[in-house]
Amino acid sequence: MTTANVYQQRPDSGAKAESSLHQANLAGLIGKGRKNPGVTVREKKLLGHLTLRGDAKDPAFAEGVHKALGLELPVALSLVAKDDTSLQWMGPDEWLLIVPGGQEFAVEQALRAALAGLHISVVNVSGGQQLLELSGPKVREVLMKSTSYDVHPDNFPVGKAVGTVFAKSQLVIRHTGEDTWELLIRRSFSDYWWLWLQDAAAEYGLSVEA
């Protein structure tokens, strides 16, 4: 058994945190654009992102996760959510946990305590990725322009999440509601995806929501 050093990675010195789309000034675009747009985008910024690895076949691991999070381990290509916390299957022994900003340190400690003695890994990856939420009646059409993955309702129901090629790069698409989707994007590609979304949604109307 090894002992992991767990650090609080959020600065407490008054340093200002900025999202990867800070320079795009999305806040300045709120309320502008076409009325009744087909697509609305909301930046879900500065959340806590943790990767969790362990043996899904071990009942002790599943029980420990449930004890710490109140969530069941999701099966392949799916996610589960409770309030503002979600847990997504990423592979046979890997999951992505997203929690409200500022809670990732406490959640990591809770996971390590609940899974003590098991062969696990918990890594804070908050600084490398973020979520964009897309909602509206034309989101599916925008997705059809952007990815070769079949987003038809029969193949991509609510609760499904997949990593796929999107606009000549890669990200994760999460179907969280009937007309609501999330894009899990890498920080370094944020500008590229924002420019792509503006172009792909132009014919339907695109608005920005706080």
PDB file of C-alpha atoms in Angstrom:
ATOM      1  CA  MET A   1       0.000   0.000   0.000  1.00  0.00           C
ATOM      2  CA  THR A   2       1.357   3.444  -0.911  1.00  0.00           C
ATOM      3  CA  THR A   3       0.649   6.811   0.640  1.00  0.00           C
ATOM      4  CA  ALA A   4      -0.358   9.593  -1.768  1.00  0.00           C
ATOM      5  CA  ASN A   5       0.294  13.230  -1.063  1.00  0.00           C
ATOM      6  CA  VAL A   6      -2.897  15.221  -1.706  1.00  0.00           C
ATOM      7  CA  TYR A   7      -2.606  18.955  -2.252  1.00  0.00           C
ATOM      8  CA  GLN A   8      -5.094  21.804  -2.379  1.00  0.00           C
ATOM      9  CA  GLN A   9      -4.501  23.052  -5.904  1.00  0.00           C
ATOM     10  CA  ARG A  10      -6.719  26.125  -5.810  1.00  0.00           C
ATOM     11  CA  PRO A  11      -4.778  29.229  -4.770  1.00  0.00           C
ATOM     12  CA  ASP A  12      -6.029  30.956  -1.647  1.00  0.00           C
ATOM     13  CA  SER A  13      -3.894  34.081  -2.037  1.00  0.00           C
ATOM     14  CA  GLY A  14      -6.500  36.092  -3.924  1.00  0.00           C
ATOM     15  CA  ALA A  15      -5.187  35.054  -7.331  1.00  0.00           C
ATOM     16  CA  LYS A  16      -7.887  35.442  -9.987  1.00  0.00           C
ATOM     17  CA  ALA A  17      -8.933  32.282 -11.803  1.00  0.00           C
ATOM     18  CA  GLU A  18      -9.769  32.559 -15.507  1.00  0.00           C
ATOM     19  CA  SER A  19     -11.452  30.099 -17.829  1.00  0.00           C
ATOM     20  CA  SER A  20      -9.870  28.997 -21.077  1.00  0.00           C
ATOM     21  CA  LEU A  21     -12.383  31.215 -22.946  1.00  0.00           C
ATOM     22  CA  HIS A  22     -11.731  34.321 -20.890  1.00  0.00           C
ATOM     23  CA  GLN A  23     -10.433  36.229 -23.903  1.00  0.00           C
ATOM     24  CA  ALA A  24     -13.608  35.435 -25.890  1.00  0.00           C
ATOM     25  CA  ASN A  25     -15.617  37.610 -23.461  1.00  0.00           C
ATOM     26  CA  LEU A  26     -18.684  35.379 -23.502  1.00  0.00           C
ATOM     27  CA  ALA A  27     -20.201  37.448 -20.703  1.00  0.00           C
ATOM     28  CA  GLY A  28     -20.248  40.428 -23.058  1.00  0.00           C
ATOM     29  CA  LEU A  29     -22.325  38.447 -25.576  1.00  0.00           C
ATOM     30  CA  ILE A  30     -25.140  37.567 -23.170  1.00  0.00           C
ATOM     31  CA  GLY A  31     -28.474  38.921 -24.407  1.00  0.00           C
ATOM     32  CA  LYS A  32     -27.220  39.612 -27.911  1.00  0.00           C
ATOM     33  CA  GLY A  33     -27.980  37.808 -31.135  1.00  0.00           C
ATOM     34  CA  ARG A  34     -31.138  36.427 -32.694  1.00  0.00           C
ATOM     35  CA  LYS A  35     -34.344  36.088 -30.682  1.00  0.00           C
ATOM     36  CA  ASN A  36     -35.495  32.497 -30.167  1.00  0.00           C
ATOM     37  CA  PRO A  37     -32.102  31.035 -31.177  1.00  0.00           C
ATOM     38  CA  GLY A  38     -31.779  27.422 -32.162  1.00  0.00           C
ATOM     39  CA  VAL A  39     -28.687  26.960 -30.007  1.00  0.00           C
ATOM     40  CA  THR A  40     -27.723  28.456 -26.660  1.00  0.00           C
ATOM     41  CA  VAL A  41     -24.250  27.990 -25.210  1.00  0.00           C
ATOM     42  CA  ARG A  42     -23.286  28.255 -21.548  1.00  0.00           C
ATOM     43  CA  GLU A  43     -19.756  27.991 -20.264  1.00  0.00           C
ATOM     44  CA  LYS A  44     -19.637  25.773 -17.180  1.00  0.00           C
ATOM     45  CA  LYS A  45     -16.289  27.095 -16.086  1.00  0.00           C
ATOM     46  CA  LEU A  46     -13.915  26.467 -13.203  1.00  0.00           C
ATOM     47  CA  LEU A  47     -15.511  23.212 -12.064  1.00  0.00           C
ATOM     48  CA  GLY A  48     -13.543  20.496 -10.328  1.00  0.00           C
ATOM     49  CA  HIS A  49     -12.496  17.614 -12.605  1.00  0.00           C
ATOM     50  CA  LEU A  50     -11.057  14.393 -11.149  1.00  0.00           C
ATOM     51  CA  THR A  51     -10.108  11.151 -12.857  1.00  0.00           C
ATOM     52  CA  LEU A  52     -10.800   8.047 -10.802  1.00  0.00           C
ATOM     53  CA  ARG A  53      -9.378   4.604 -11.523  1.00  0.00           C
ATOM     54  CA  GLY A  54     -10.114   1.310  -9.843  1.00  0.00           C
ATOM     55  CA  ASP A  55     -11.543  -2.178 -10.285  1.00  0.00           C
ATOM     56  CA  ALA A  56     -15.221  -1.927 -11.240  1.00  0.00           C
ATOM     57  CA  LYS A  57     -15.645  -5.650 -10.526  1.00  0.00           C
ATOM     58  CA  ASP A  58     -14.604  -5.210  -6.908  1.00  0.00           C
ATOM     59  CA  PRO A  59     -17.717  -4.665  -4.744  1.00  0.00           C
ATOM     60  CA  ALA A  60     -15.606  -2.788  -2.194  1.00  0.00           C
ATOM     61  CA  PHE A  61     -14.611  -0.243  -4.833  1.00  0.00           C
ATOM     62  CA  ALA A  62     -18.200   0.342  -5.983  1.00  0.00           C
ATOM     63  CA  GLU A  63     -19.387   0.597  -2.380  1.00  0.00           C
ATOM     64  CA  GLY A  64     -16.621   3.049  -1.513  1.00  0.00           C
ATOM     65  CA  VAL A  65     -17.464   5.287  -4.456  1.00  0.00           C
ATOM     66  CA  HIS A  66     -21.117   5.280  -3.472  1.00  0.00           C
ATOM     67  CA  LYS A  67     -20.227   6.057   0.138  1.00  0.00           C
ATOM     68  CA  ALA A  68     -18.079   9.047  -0.869  1.00  0.00           C
ATOM     69  CA  LEU A  69     -20.233  10.439  -3.677  1.00  0.00           C
ATOM     70  CA  GLY A  70     -23.738   9.035  -3.305  1.00  0.00           C
ATOM     71  CA  LEU A  71     -23.480   7.851  -6.921  1.00  0.00           C
ATOM     72  CA  GLU A  72     -23.444   4.401  -8.490  1.00  0.00           C
ATOM     73  CA  LEU A  73     -20.629   3.555 -10.883  1.00  0.00           C
ATOM     74  CA  PRO A  74     -21.943   4.184 -14.415  1.00  0.00           C
ATOM     75  CA  VAL A  75     -21.737   1.456 -17.022  1.00  0.00           C
ATOM     76  CA  ALA A  76     -19.975   1.785 -20.376  1.00  0.00           C
ATOM     77  CA  LEU A  77     -20.643   4.953 -22.412  1.00  0.00           C
ATOM     78  CA  SER A  78     -22.851   6.518 -19.775  1.00  0.00           C
ATOM     79  CA  LEU A  79     -22.874   9.030 -16.952  1.00  0.00           C
ATOM     80  CA  VAL A  80     -24.802   9.502 -13.731  1.00  0.00           C
ATOM     81  CA  ALA A  81     -25.461  12.799 -11.993  1.00  0.00           C
ATOM     82  CA  LYS A  82     -26.726  14.169  -8.705  1.00  0.00           C
ATOM     83  CA  ASP A  83     -27.269  17.909  -8.416  1.00  0.00           C
ATOM     84  CA  ASP A  84     -24.070  19.519  -9.782  1.00  0.00           C
ATOM     85  CA  THR A  85     -21.926  16.386  -9.459  1.00  0.00           C
ATOM     86  CA  SER A  86     -21.535  13.875 -12.287  1.00  0.00           C
ATOM     87  CA  LEU A  87     -19.599  10.649 -12.776  1.00  0.00           C
ATOM     88  CA  GLN A  88     -18.840   9.465 -16.308  1.00  0.00           C
ATOM     89  CA  TRP A  89     -17.482   6.141 -17.573  1.00  0.00           C
ATOM     90  CA  MET A  90     -14.270   6.710 -19.539  1.00  0.00           C
ATOM     91  CA  GLY A  91     -12.982   3.151 -19.798  1.00  0.00           C
ATOM     92  CA  PRO A  92     -13.197  -0.275 -18.111  1.00  0.00           C
ATOM     93  CA  ASP A  93     -11.321   1.006 -15.047  1.00  0.00           C
ATOM     94  CA  GLU A  94     -11.562   4.793 -15.391  1.00  0.00           C
ATOM     95  CA  TRP A  95     -14.206   7.420 -14.617  1.00  0.00           C
ATOM     96  CA  LEU A  96     -14.384  11.213 -14.781  1.00  0.00           C
ATOM     97  CA  LEU A  97     -15.845  12.958 -11.765  1.00  0.00           C
ATOM     98  CA  ILE A  98     -17.003  16.577 -12.090  1.00  0.00           C
ATOM     99  CA  VAL A  99     -17.890  18.536  -8.954  1.00  0.00           C
ATOM    100  CA  PRO A 100     -18.698  22.177  -8.157  1.00  0.00           C
ATOM    101  CA  GLY A 101     -15.665  24.430  -8.210  1.00  0.00           C
ATOM    102  CA  GLY A 102     -13.795  24.505  -4.940  1.00  0.00           C
ATOM    103  CA  GLN A 103     -14.998  21.089  -3.782  1.00  0.00           C
ATOM    104  CA  GLU A 104     -12.486  18.917  -5.625  1.00  0.00           C
ATOM    105  CA  PHE A 105      -9.958  18.818  -2.767  1.00  0.00           C
ATOM    106  CA  ALA A 106     -12.537  17.723  -0.193  1.00  0.00           C
ATOM    107  CA  VAL A 107     -14.053  15.203  -2.610  1.00  0.00           C
ATOM    108  CA  GLU A 108     -10.652  13.694  -3.348  1.00  0.00           C
ATOM    109  CA  GLN A 109     -10.002  13.312   0.377  1.00  0.00           C
ATOM    110  CA  ALA A 110     -13.410  11.680   0.842  1.00  0.00           C
ATOM    111  CA  LEU A 111     -12.743   9.222  -1.988  1.00  0.00           C
ATOM    112  CA  ARG A 112      -9.343   8.258  -0.639  1.00  0.00           C
ATOM    113  CA  ALA A 113     -10.802   7.695   2.824  1.00  0.00           C
ATOM    114  CA  ALA A 114     -13.683   5.572   1.499  1.00  0.00           C
ATOM    115  CA  LEU A 115     -11.367   3.549  -0.769  1.00  0.00           C
ATOM    116  CA  ALA A 116      -8.500   3.127   1.692  1.00  0.00           C
ATOM    117  CA  GLY A 117      -6.632  -0.130   1.202  1.00  0.00           C
ATOM    118  CA  LEU A 118      -7.761  -0.577  -2.423  1.00  0.00           C
ATOM    119  CA  HIS A 119      -5.638  -0.215  -5.555  1.00  0.00           C
ATOM    120  CA  ILE A 120      -6.941   3.122  -6.886  1.00  0.00           C
ATOM    121  CA  SER A 121      -5.890   6.378  -8.473  1.00  0.00           C
ATOM    122  CA  VAL A 122      -7.435   9.830  -8.044  1.00  0.00           C
ATOM    123  CA  VAL A 123      -5.974  12.701 -10.096  1.00  0.00           C
ATOM    124  CA  ASN A 124      -7.098  16.323 -10.185  1.00  0.00           C
ATOM    125  CA  VAL A 125      -7.221  17.389 -13.851  1.00  0.00           C
ATOM    126  CA  SER A 126      -9.310  20.543 -13.370  1.00  0.00           C
ATOM    127  CA  GLY A 127      -6.822  22.843 -15.056  1.00  0.00           C
ATOM    128  CA  GLY A 128      -6.774  20.932 -18.323  1.00  0.00           C
ATOM    129  CA  GLN A 129     -10.419  20.808 -19.384  1.00  0.00           C
ATOM    130  CA  GLN A 130     -13.856  22.341 -19.011  1.00  0.00           C
ATOM    131  CA  LEU A 131     -17.495  21.973 -20.081  1.00  0.00           C
ATOM    132  CA  LEU A 132     -19.577  23.846 -22.621  1.00  0.00           C
ATOM    133  CA  GLU A 133     -23.320  23.282 -22.352  1.00  0.00           C
ATOM    134  CA  LEU A 134     -25.375  23.459 -25.541  1.00  0.00           C
ATOM    135  CA  SER A 135     -29.159  23.642 -25.389  1.00  0.00           C
ATOM    136  CA  GLY A 136     -31.980  24.307 -27.816  1.00  0.00           C
ATOM    137  CA  PRO A 137     -33.922  22.617 -30.623  1.00  0.00           C
ATOM    138  CA  LYS A 138     -31.080  22.764 -33.160  1.00  0.00           C
ATOM    139  CA  VAL A 139     -28.199  21.408 -31.112  1.00  0.00           C
ATOM    140  CA  ARG A 140     -28.461  17.983 -32.724  1.00  0.00           C
ATOM    141  CA  GLU A 141     -28.119  19.566 -36.175  1.00  0.00           C
ATOM    142  CA  VAL A 142     -24.955  21.357 -35.062  1.00  0.00           C
ATOM    143  CA  LEU A 143     -23.574  18.083 -33.739  1.00  0.00           C
ATOM    144  CA  MET A 144     -24.374  16.359 -37.030  1.00  0.00           C
ATOM    145  CA  LYS A 145     -22.269  18.988 -38.806  1.00  0.00           C
ATOM    146  CA  SER A 146     -19.400  18.528 -36.396  1.00  0.00           C
ATOM    147  CA  THR A 147     -18.966  14.807 -35.744  1.00  0.00           C
ATOM    148  CA  SER A 148     -19.276  11.549 -37.645  1.00  0.00           C
ATOM    149  CA  TYR A 149     -20.699   9.839 -34.555  1.00  0.00           C
ATOM    150  CA  ASP A 150     -24.398   8.984 -34.891  1.00  0.00           C
ATOM    151  CA  VAL A 151     -26.328  11.368 -32.619  1.00  0.00           C
ATOM    152  CA  HIS A 152     -29.777  10.072 -33.608  1.00  0.00           C
ATOM    153  CA  PRO A 153     -32.004   9.613 -30.517  1.00  0.00           C
ATOM    154  CA  ASP A 154     -32.053   5.837 -31.036  1.00  0.00           C
ATOM    155  CA  ASN A 155     -28.263   5.712 -30.822  1.00  0.00           C
ATOM    156  CA  PHE A 156     -27.535   8.592 -28.466  1.00  0.00           C
ATOM    157  CA  PRO A 157     -30.166   8.717 -25.699  1.00  0.00           C
ATOM    158  CA  VAL A 158     -30.072  10.968 -22.652  1.00  0.00           C
ATOM    159  CA  GLY A 159     -27.416   9.731 -20.239  1.00  0.00           C
ATOM    160  CA  LYS A 160     -24.969   8.587 -22.893  1.00  0.00           C
ATOM    161  CA  ALA A 161     -21.450  10.019 -23.187  1.00  0.00           C
ATOM    162  CA  VAL A 162     -18.790   9.230 -25.798  1.00  0.00           C
ATOM    163  CA  GLY A 163     -15.339  10.385 -26.769  1.00  0.00           C
ATOM    164  CA  THR A 164     -15.232  11.082 -30.486  1.00  0.00           C
ATOM    165  CA  VAL A 165     -13.795  13.168 -33.294  1.00  0.00           C
ATOM    166  CA  PHE A 166     -15.349  16.616 -33.375  1.00  0.00           C
ATOM    167  CA  ALA A 167     -14.380  19.363 -35.814  1.00  0.00           C
ATOM    168  CA  LYS A 168     -11.118  17.620 -36.762  1.00  0.00           C
ATOM    169  CA  SER A 169     -10.091  17.181 -33.121  1.00  0.00           C
ATOM    170  CA  GLN A 170     -11.285  15.123 -30.172  1.00  0.00           C
ATOM    171  CA  LEU A 171     -13.598  15.731 -27.249  1.00  0.00           C
ATOM    172  CA  VAL A 172     -16.357  14.061 -25.245  1.00  0.00           C
ATOM    173  CA  ILE A 173     -20.050  14.588 -26.036  1.00  0.00           C
ATOM    174  CA  ARG A 174     -22.467  14.123 -23.127  1.00  0.00           C
ATOM    175  CA  HIS A 175     -26.257  13.996 -23.628  1.00  0.00           C
ATOM    176  CA  THR A 176     -27.633  15.380 -20.375  1.00  0.00           C
ATOM    177  CA  GLY A 177     -31.224  16.316 -21.305  1.00  0.00           C
ATOM    178  CA  GLU A 178     -33.697  16.058 -24.161  1.00  0.00           C
ATOM    179  CA  ASP A 179     -32.367  19.212 -25.837  1.00  0.00           C
ATOM    180  CA  THR A 180     -29.271  19.655 -23.687  1.00  0.00           C
ATOM    181  CA  TRP A 181     -25.767  18.429 -24.429  1.00  0.00           C
ATOM    182  CA  GLU A 182     -22.325  19.046 -22.968  1.00  0.00           C
ATOM    183  CA  LEU A 183     -18.969  19.179 -24.687  1.00  0.00           C
ATOM    184  CA  LEU A 184     -16.032  18.186 -22.502  1.00  0.00           C
ATOM    185  CA  ILE A 185     -13.189  20.088 -24.107  1.00  0.00           C
ATOM    186  CA  ARG A 186      -9.450  20.396 -23.630  1.00  0.00           C
ATOM    187  CA  ARG A 187      -8.291  23.816 -22.502  1.00  0.00           C
ATOM    188  CA  SER A 188      -5.758  24.206 -25.304  1.00  0.00           C
ATOM    189  CA  PHE A 189      -8.458  23.727 -27.963  1.00  0.00           C
ATOM    190  CA  SER A 190     -11.070  26.047 -26.449  1.00  0.00           C
ATOM    191  CA  ASP A 191     -10.606  28.894 -28.943  1.00  0.00           C
ATOM    192  CA  TYR A 192     -10.832  26.510 -31.887  1.00  0.00           C
ATOM    193  CA  TRP A 193     -14.072  24.904 -30.687  1.00  0.00           C
ATOM    194  CA  TRP A 194     -15.659  28.262 -29.870  1.00  0.00           C
ATOM    195  CA  LEU A 195     -14.928  29.541 -33.381  1.00  0.00           C
ATOM    196  CA  TRP A 196     -16.261  26.302 -34.843  1.00  0.00           C
ATOM    197  CA  LEU A 197     -19.515  26.495 -32.842  1.00  0.00           C
ATOM    198  CA  GLN A 198     -20.145  30.069 -33.943  1.00  0.00           C
ATOM    199  CA  ASP A 199     -19.856  29.045 -37.580  1.00  0.00           C
ATOM    200  CA  ALA A 200     -21.762  25.757 -37.294  1.00  0.00           C
ATOM    201  CA  ALA A 201     -24.681  27.363 -35.396  1.00  0.00           C
ATOM    202  CA  ALA A 202     -24.865  30.584 -37.442  1.00  0.00           C
ATOM    203  CA  GLU A 203     -27.819  29.501 -39.600  1.00  0.00           C
ATOM    204  CA  TYR A 204     -29.882  28.521 -36.542  1.00  0.00           C
ATOM    205  CA  GLY A 205     -28.990  31.484 -34.361  1.00  0.00           C
ATOM    206  CA  LEU A 206     -26.575  31.238 -31.435  1.00  0.00           C
ATOM    207  CA  SER A 207     -26.953  32.948 -28.079  1.00  0.00           C
ATOM    208  CA  VAL A 208     -24.806  32.979 -24.953  1.00  0.00           C
ATOM    209  CA  GLU A 209     -26.299  32.339 -21.530  1.00  0.00           C
ATOM    210  CA  ALA A 210     -24.742  33.051 -18.138  1.00  0.00           C
TER     211      ALA A 210
END
